[in-house]
């Protein structure tokens, strides 16, 4: 299951030099993910199936995320920063953290 469960950060989690651990995760079910390999996750998601079916931003199945050209960039080194902050807050992420819409990132290999 660890292949598709990734750490998630929202804007307020990004502190100076680190991401505050809030024990928050994202189930990354890209289009084409074989849910037969993840029966526990599939059962977990079924409790929200009705809501997930009503989403306009989904893949080919109710459990899939929409298409995104830069999913791979989340798994690479990057600088994460919040969209709004009272002071500069940047983090060098080497852990494959995914970010929400209140956070941005700059891919970097340097």
Tab-separated table of C-alpha atoms in Angstrom:
chain	number	residue	atom	x	y	z
A	1	UNK	CA	0.000	0.000	0.000
A	2	UNK	CA	2.913	2.366	0.596
A	3	UNK	CA	3.322	2.673	-3.189
A	4	UNK	CA	0.174	4.773	-3.451
A	5	UNK	CA	-0.074	6.346	0.018
A	6	UNK	CA	1.993	9.520	0.064
A	7	UNK	CA	2.597	12.215	2.701
A	8	UNK	CA	0.466	15.336	2.175
A	9	UNK	CA	1.204	18.919	3.225
A	10	UNK	CA	-1.118	21.912	3.221
A	11	UNK	CA	0.050	25.529	3.407
A	12	UNK	CA	0.020	25.824	7.193
A	13	UNK	CA	2.118	22.645	7.526
A	14	UNK	CA	5.047	24.317	5.772
A	15	UNK	CA	7.259	25.890	8.401
A	16	UNK	CA	10.717	27.366	8.142
A	17	UNK	CA	12.961	24.553	6.855
A	18	UNK	CA	10.550	21.682	7.562
A	19	UNK	CA	7.057	20.342	7.003
A	20	UNK	CA	5.202	20.048	10.285
A	21	UNK	CA	4.050	16.441	10.603
A	22	UNK	CA	0.277	16.366	10.795
A	23	UNK	CA	-0.034	12.657	10.003
A	24	UNK	CA	-1.840	13.589	6.767
A	25	UNK	CA	-1.703	11.376	3.685
A	26	UNK	CA	-3.039	11.215	0.146
A	27	UNK	CA	-4.089	8.018	-1.591
A	28	UNK	CA	-2.616	8.552	-5.054
A	29	UNK	CA	-4.836	6.501	-7.352
A	30	UNK	CA	-3.724	7.691	-10.742
A	31	UNK	CA	-5.617	6.654	-13.854
A	32	UNK	CA	-4.885	3.008	-14.535
A	33	UNK	CA	-3.942	1.996	-10.980
A	34	UNK	CA	-4.898	-1.649	-10.454
A	35	UNK	CA	-7.086	-1.518	-7.346
A	36	UNK	CA	-7.084	-5.342	-7.176
A	37	UNK	CA	-3.537	-4.952	-5.824
A	38	UNK	CA	-4.843	-2.766	-2.981
A	39	UNK	CA	-8.001	-4.409	-1.570
A	40	UNK	CA	-7.650	-2.692	1.816
A	41	UNK	CA	-7.470	0.744	0.229
A	42	UNK	CA	-10.384	-0.070	-2.067
A	43	UNK	CA	-12.510	-1.092	0.914
A	44	UNK	CA	-11.487	2.091	2.735
A	45	UNK	CA	-12.512	4.268	-0.244
A	46	UNK	CA	-15.870	2.517	-0.652
A	47	UNK	CA	-17.262	4.383	2.368
A	48	UNK	CA	-17.043	7.574	0.268
A	49	UNK	CA	-18.018	6.016	-3.066
A	50	UNK	CA	-21.211	8.085	-3.508
A	51	UNK	CA	-19.338	11.364	-2.989
A	52	UNK	CA	-16.422	10.250	-5.141
A	53	UNK	CA	-18.753	9.312	-8.010
A	54	UNK	CA	-20.214	12.853	-8.013
A	55	UNK	CA	-16.810	14.521	-8.509
A	56	UNK	CA	-16.275	16.290	-11.805
A	57	UNK	CA	-12.481	15.932	-11.514
A	58	UNK	CA	-11.970	12.184	-11.627
A	59	UNK	CA	-10.314	9.656	-13.864
A	60	UNK	CA	-11.997	6.761	-15.642
A	61	UNK	CA	-13.289	5.236	-12.389
A	62	UNK	CA	-14.712	6.792	-9.224
A	63	UNK	CA	-11.572	5.957	-7.209
A	64	UNK	CA	-9.124	7.523	-9.657
A	65	UNK	CA	-7.650	11.012	-9.489
A	66	UNK	CA	-7.876	13.242	-12.535
A	67	UNK	CA	-5.040	13.389	-15.035
A	68	UNK	CA	-2.036	15.457	-14.069
A	69	UNK	CA	1.046	16.015	-16.217
A	70	UNK	CA	3.341	16.432	-13.226
A	71	UNK	CA	2.530	13.590	-10.807
A	72	UNK	CA	6.131	12.386	-11.149
A	73	UNK	CA	7.457	15.784	-9.983
A	74	UNK	CA	5.898	15.217	-6.549
A	75	UNK	CA	8.176	12.219	-6.005
A	76	UNK	CA	11.349	14.122	-6.883
A	77	UNK	CA	13.341	16.688	-4.864
A	78	UNK	CA	11.556	20.021	-4.681
A	79	UNK	CA	11.274	23.261	-2.761
A	80	UNK	CA	7.846	23.621	-1.116
A	81	UNK	CA	6.350	26.924	0.008
A	82	UNK	CA	2.885	28.075	1.149
A	83	UNK	CA	0.768	30.473	-0.886
A	84	UNK	CA	0.296	32.847	2.076
A	85	UNK	CA	2.611	33.370	5.059
A	86	UNK	CA	3.691	36.161	7.405
A	87	UNK	CA	7.348	35.214	6.943
A	88	UNK	CA	9.390	33.284	4.380
A	89	UNK	CA	8.806	29.553	4.744
A	90	UNK	CA	10.575	27.187	2.374
A	91	UNK	CA	11.348	23.479	2.657
A	92	UNK	CA	13.630	21.249	0.630
A	93	UNK	CA	11.539	18.081	0.284
A	94	UNK	CA	13.299	14.825	-0.494
A	95	UNK	CA	10.459	12.583	0.773
A	96	UNK	CA	7.953	12.663	-2.083
A	97	UNK	CA	5.478	14.887	-0.263
A	98	UNK	CA	2.362	15.819	-2.182
A	99	UNK	CA	0.946	19.301	-1.637
A	100	UNK	CA	-2.526	20.813	-1.622
A	101	UNK	CA	-3.846	23.879	-3.401
A	102	UNK	CA	-2.553	26.143	-0.583
A	103	UNK	CA	1.014	25.116	-1.281
A	104	UNK	CA	3.290	25.322	-4.299
A	105	UNK	CA	6.565	23.694	-5.255
A	106	UNK	CA	9.588	24.234	-7.437
A	107	UNK	CA	11.148	21.039	-8.825
A	108	UNK	CA	14.917	21.035	-8.367
A	109	UNK	CA	17.836	18.698	-8.804
A	110	UNK	CA	20.283	21.292	-7.423
